[in-house]
Short mmCIF file of C-alpha atoms in Angstrom, two decimals:
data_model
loop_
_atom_site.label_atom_id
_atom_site.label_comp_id
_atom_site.label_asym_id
_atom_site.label_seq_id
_atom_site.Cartn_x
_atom_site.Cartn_y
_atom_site.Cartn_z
CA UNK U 1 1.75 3.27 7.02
CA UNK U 2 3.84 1.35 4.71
CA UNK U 3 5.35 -2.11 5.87
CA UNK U 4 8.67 -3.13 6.16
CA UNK U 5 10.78 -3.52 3.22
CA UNK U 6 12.60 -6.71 4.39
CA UNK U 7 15.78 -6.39 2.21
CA UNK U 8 15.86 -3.49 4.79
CA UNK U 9 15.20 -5.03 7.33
CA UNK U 10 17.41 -8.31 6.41
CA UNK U 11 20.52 -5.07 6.32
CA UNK U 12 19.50 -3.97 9.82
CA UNK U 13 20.03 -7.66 11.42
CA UNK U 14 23.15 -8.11 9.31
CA UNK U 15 24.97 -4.57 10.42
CA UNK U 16 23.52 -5.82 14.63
CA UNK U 17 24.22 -3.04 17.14
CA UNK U 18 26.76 -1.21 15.59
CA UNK U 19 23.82 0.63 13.76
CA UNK U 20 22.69 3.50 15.56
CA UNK U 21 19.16 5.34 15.51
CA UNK U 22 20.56 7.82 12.57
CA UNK U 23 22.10 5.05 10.81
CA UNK U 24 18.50 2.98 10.90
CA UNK U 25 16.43 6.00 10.03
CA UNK U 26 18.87 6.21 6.97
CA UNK U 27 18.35 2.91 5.53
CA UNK U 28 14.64 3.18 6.47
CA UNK U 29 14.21 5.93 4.16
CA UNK U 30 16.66 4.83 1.77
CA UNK U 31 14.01 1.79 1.33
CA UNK U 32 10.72 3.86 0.67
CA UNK U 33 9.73 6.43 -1.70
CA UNK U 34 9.16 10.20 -1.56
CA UNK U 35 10.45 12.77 0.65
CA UNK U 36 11.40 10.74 4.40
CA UNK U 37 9.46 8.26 5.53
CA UNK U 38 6.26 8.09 7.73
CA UNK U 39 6.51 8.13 11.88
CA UNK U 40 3.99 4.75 11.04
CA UNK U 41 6.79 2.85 9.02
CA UNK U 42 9.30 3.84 11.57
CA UNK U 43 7.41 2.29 14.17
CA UNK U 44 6.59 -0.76 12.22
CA UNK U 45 10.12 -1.37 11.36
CA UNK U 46 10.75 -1.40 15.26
CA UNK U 47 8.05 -3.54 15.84
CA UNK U 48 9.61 -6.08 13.11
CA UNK U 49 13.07 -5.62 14.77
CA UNK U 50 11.65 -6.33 18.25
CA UNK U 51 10.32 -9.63 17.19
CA UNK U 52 13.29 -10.74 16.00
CA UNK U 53 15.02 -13.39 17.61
CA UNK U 54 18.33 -13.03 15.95
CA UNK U 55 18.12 -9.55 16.55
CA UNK U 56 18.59 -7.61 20.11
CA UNK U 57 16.48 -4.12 19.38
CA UNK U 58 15.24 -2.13 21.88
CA UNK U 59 12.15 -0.95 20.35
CA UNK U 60 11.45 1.85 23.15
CA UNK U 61 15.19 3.50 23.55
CA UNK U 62 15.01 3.21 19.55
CA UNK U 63 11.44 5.57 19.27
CA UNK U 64 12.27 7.48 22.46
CA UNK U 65 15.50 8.66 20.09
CA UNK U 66 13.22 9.23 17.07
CA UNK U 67 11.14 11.11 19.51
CA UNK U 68 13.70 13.31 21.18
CA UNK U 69 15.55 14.13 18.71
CA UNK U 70 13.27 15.09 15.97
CA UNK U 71 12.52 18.46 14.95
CA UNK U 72 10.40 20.63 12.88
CA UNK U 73 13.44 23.06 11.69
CA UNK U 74 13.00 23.77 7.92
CA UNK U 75 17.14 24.60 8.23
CA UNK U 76 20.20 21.94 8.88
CA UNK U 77 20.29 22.08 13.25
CA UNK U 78 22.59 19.09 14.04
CA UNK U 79 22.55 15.50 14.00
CA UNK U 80 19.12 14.51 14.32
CA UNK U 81 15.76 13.94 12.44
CA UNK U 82 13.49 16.73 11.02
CA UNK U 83 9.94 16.34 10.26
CA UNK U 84 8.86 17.14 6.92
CA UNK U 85 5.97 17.60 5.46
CA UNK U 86 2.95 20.57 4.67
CA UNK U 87 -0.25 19.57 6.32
CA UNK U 88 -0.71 18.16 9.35
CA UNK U 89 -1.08 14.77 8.09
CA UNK U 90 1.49 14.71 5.69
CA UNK U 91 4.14 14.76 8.47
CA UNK U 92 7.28 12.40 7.67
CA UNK U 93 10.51 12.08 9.06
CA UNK U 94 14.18 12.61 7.47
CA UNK U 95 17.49 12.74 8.20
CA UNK U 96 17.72 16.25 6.37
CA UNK U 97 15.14 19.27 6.87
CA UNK U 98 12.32 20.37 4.81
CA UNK U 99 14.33 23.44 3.20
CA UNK U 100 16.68 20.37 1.19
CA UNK U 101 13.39 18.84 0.12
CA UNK U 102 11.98 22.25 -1.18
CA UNK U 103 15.03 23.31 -3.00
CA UNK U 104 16.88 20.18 -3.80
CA UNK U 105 14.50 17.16 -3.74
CA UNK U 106 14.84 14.89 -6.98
CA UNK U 107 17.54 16.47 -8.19
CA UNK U 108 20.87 14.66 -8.76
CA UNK U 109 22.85 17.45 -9.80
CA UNK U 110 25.77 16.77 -7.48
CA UNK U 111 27.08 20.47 -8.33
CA UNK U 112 24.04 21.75 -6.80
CA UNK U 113 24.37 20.21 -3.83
CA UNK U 114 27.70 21.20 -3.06
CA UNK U 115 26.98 24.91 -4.02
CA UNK U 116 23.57 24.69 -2.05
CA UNK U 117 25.63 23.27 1.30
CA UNK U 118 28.52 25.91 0.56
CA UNK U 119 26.15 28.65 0.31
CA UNK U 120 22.96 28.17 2.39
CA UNK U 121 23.64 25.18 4.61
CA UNK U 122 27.20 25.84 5.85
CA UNK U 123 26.55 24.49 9.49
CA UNK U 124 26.08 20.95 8.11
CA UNK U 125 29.62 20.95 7.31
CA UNK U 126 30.62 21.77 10.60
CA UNK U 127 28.76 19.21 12.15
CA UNK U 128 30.54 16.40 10.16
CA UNK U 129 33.03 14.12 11.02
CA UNK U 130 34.33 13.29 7.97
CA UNK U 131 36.35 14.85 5.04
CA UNK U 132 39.48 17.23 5.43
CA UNK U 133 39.93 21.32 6.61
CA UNK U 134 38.18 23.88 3.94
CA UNK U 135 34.94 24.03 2.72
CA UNK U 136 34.42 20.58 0.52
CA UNK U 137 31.60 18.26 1.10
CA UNK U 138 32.68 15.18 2.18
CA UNK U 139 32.29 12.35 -0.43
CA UNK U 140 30.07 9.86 1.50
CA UNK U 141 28.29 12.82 2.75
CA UNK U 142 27.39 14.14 -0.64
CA UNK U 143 26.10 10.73 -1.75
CA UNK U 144 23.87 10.81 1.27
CA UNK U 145 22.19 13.89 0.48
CA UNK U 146 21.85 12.67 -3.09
CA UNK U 147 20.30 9.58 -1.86
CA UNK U 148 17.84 11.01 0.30
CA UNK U 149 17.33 14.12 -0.85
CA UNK U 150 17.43 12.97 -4.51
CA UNK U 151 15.60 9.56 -3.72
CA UNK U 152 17.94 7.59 -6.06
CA UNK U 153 19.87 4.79 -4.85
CA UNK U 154 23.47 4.32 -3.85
CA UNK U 155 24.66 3.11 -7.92
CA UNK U 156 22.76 6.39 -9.02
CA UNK U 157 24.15 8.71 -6.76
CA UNK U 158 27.57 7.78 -7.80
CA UNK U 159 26.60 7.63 -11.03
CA UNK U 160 25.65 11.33 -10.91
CA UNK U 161 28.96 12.23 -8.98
CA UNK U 162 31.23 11.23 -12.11
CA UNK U 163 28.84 12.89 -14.22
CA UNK U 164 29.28 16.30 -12.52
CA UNK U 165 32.76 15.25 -12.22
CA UNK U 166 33.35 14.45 -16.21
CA UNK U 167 31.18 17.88 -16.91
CA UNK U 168 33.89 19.91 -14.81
CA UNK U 169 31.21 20.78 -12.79
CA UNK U 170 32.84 19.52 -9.59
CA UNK U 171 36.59 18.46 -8.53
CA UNK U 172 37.70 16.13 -5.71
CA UNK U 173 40.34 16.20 -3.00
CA UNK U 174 43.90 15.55 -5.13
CA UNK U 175 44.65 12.65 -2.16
CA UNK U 176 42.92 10.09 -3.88
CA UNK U 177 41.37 9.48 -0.49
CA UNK U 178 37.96 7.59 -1.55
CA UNK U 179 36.41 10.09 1.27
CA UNK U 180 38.04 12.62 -0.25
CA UNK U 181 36.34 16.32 -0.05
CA UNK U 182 34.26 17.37 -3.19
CA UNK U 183 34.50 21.16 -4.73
CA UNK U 184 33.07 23.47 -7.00
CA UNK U 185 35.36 23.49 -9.80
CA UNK U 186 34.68 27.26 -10.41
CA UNK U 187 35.52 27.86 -6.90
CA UNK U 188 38.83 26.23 -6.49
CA UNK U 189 41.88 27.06 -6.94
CA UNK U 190 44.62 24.58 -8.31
CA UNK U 191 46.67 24.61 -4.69
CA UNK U 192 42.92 23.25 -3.28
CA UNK U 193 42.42 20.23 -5.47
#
């Protein structure tokens, strides 16, 4: 089990209770390294919250969420937690399934992503609420995936957007909405973006 990171934990008390389960999971894992984060350090972050006086944090609700809504589907199933992991006792938690840590994990090739969610997780997109009609990724979405997935941090995984972006790999929403969807440029056509 790995303690607390309290620059983590210092974000947590600041955001209060308009952070939800997902949302603390996310910036649990954000904070540690490697591929989600360890049922342990979930519960110790709890415990830290709980014993917070400037903090109202219902440490049971929180791990009865973790609980329920975790599964071990290696595919994208909705908006909860998957466990990851080979053995047994490797067993973590993320906010995205084993099968984007197998094919994906590390990279921060932001044209992969998109291509990978287009073309083998197409469900995820429907279970966003973000970004426009058609098949683009969602901009804070993408950066998401490249944090977690990729295990770089938020300045990186923009970073690596431009960079696909500059290469022509990829093409935004022509809106200049800063949420704007994200395309394959060799998919799009020049009505799209």
């Amino acid at each position: 089990m790995t303690e607390p990171n309290q620059a983590a934990v210092e974000e947590a008390v600041r955001e209060g209770e308009s952070m939800g389960g997902r949302d603390l999971v996310e910036l649990i894992e954000r904070h540690h390294d490697g591929a989600g984060v360890e049922r342990g350090t979930i519960e110790a972050y709890a415990e830290e919250l709980a014993a917070r006086d400037d903090y109202a944090f219902d440490r049971q609700a929180f791990l009865a969420d973790v609980d329920e809504h975790t599964t071990d589907a290696d595919r994208w199933e909705g908006g909860g937690y998957y466990e990851i992991g080979d053995a047994v006792d490797d067993h973590r938690i993320s906010l995205f399934p084993e099968l984007w840590h197998e094919e994906l994990g590390g990279s921060t090739d932001a044209a992969e992503y998109v291509r990978f969610i287009q073309d083998e997780e197409p469900e995820y997109l429907a279970d966003l609420e973000l970004g426009g009609p058609g098949e683009g990724v969602p901009k804070p979405a993408l950066l998401q995936a490249l944090e977690l997935v990729g295990r770089v941090d938020r300045p990186t995984a923009r970073e690596a957007l431009a960079a696909a972006g500059d290469r022509g790999d990829i093409v935004q929403d022509a809106d200049q909405n800063p949420d704007a969807d994200i395309y394959l440029a060799d998919r799009v056509s020049e009505d799209t973006a």
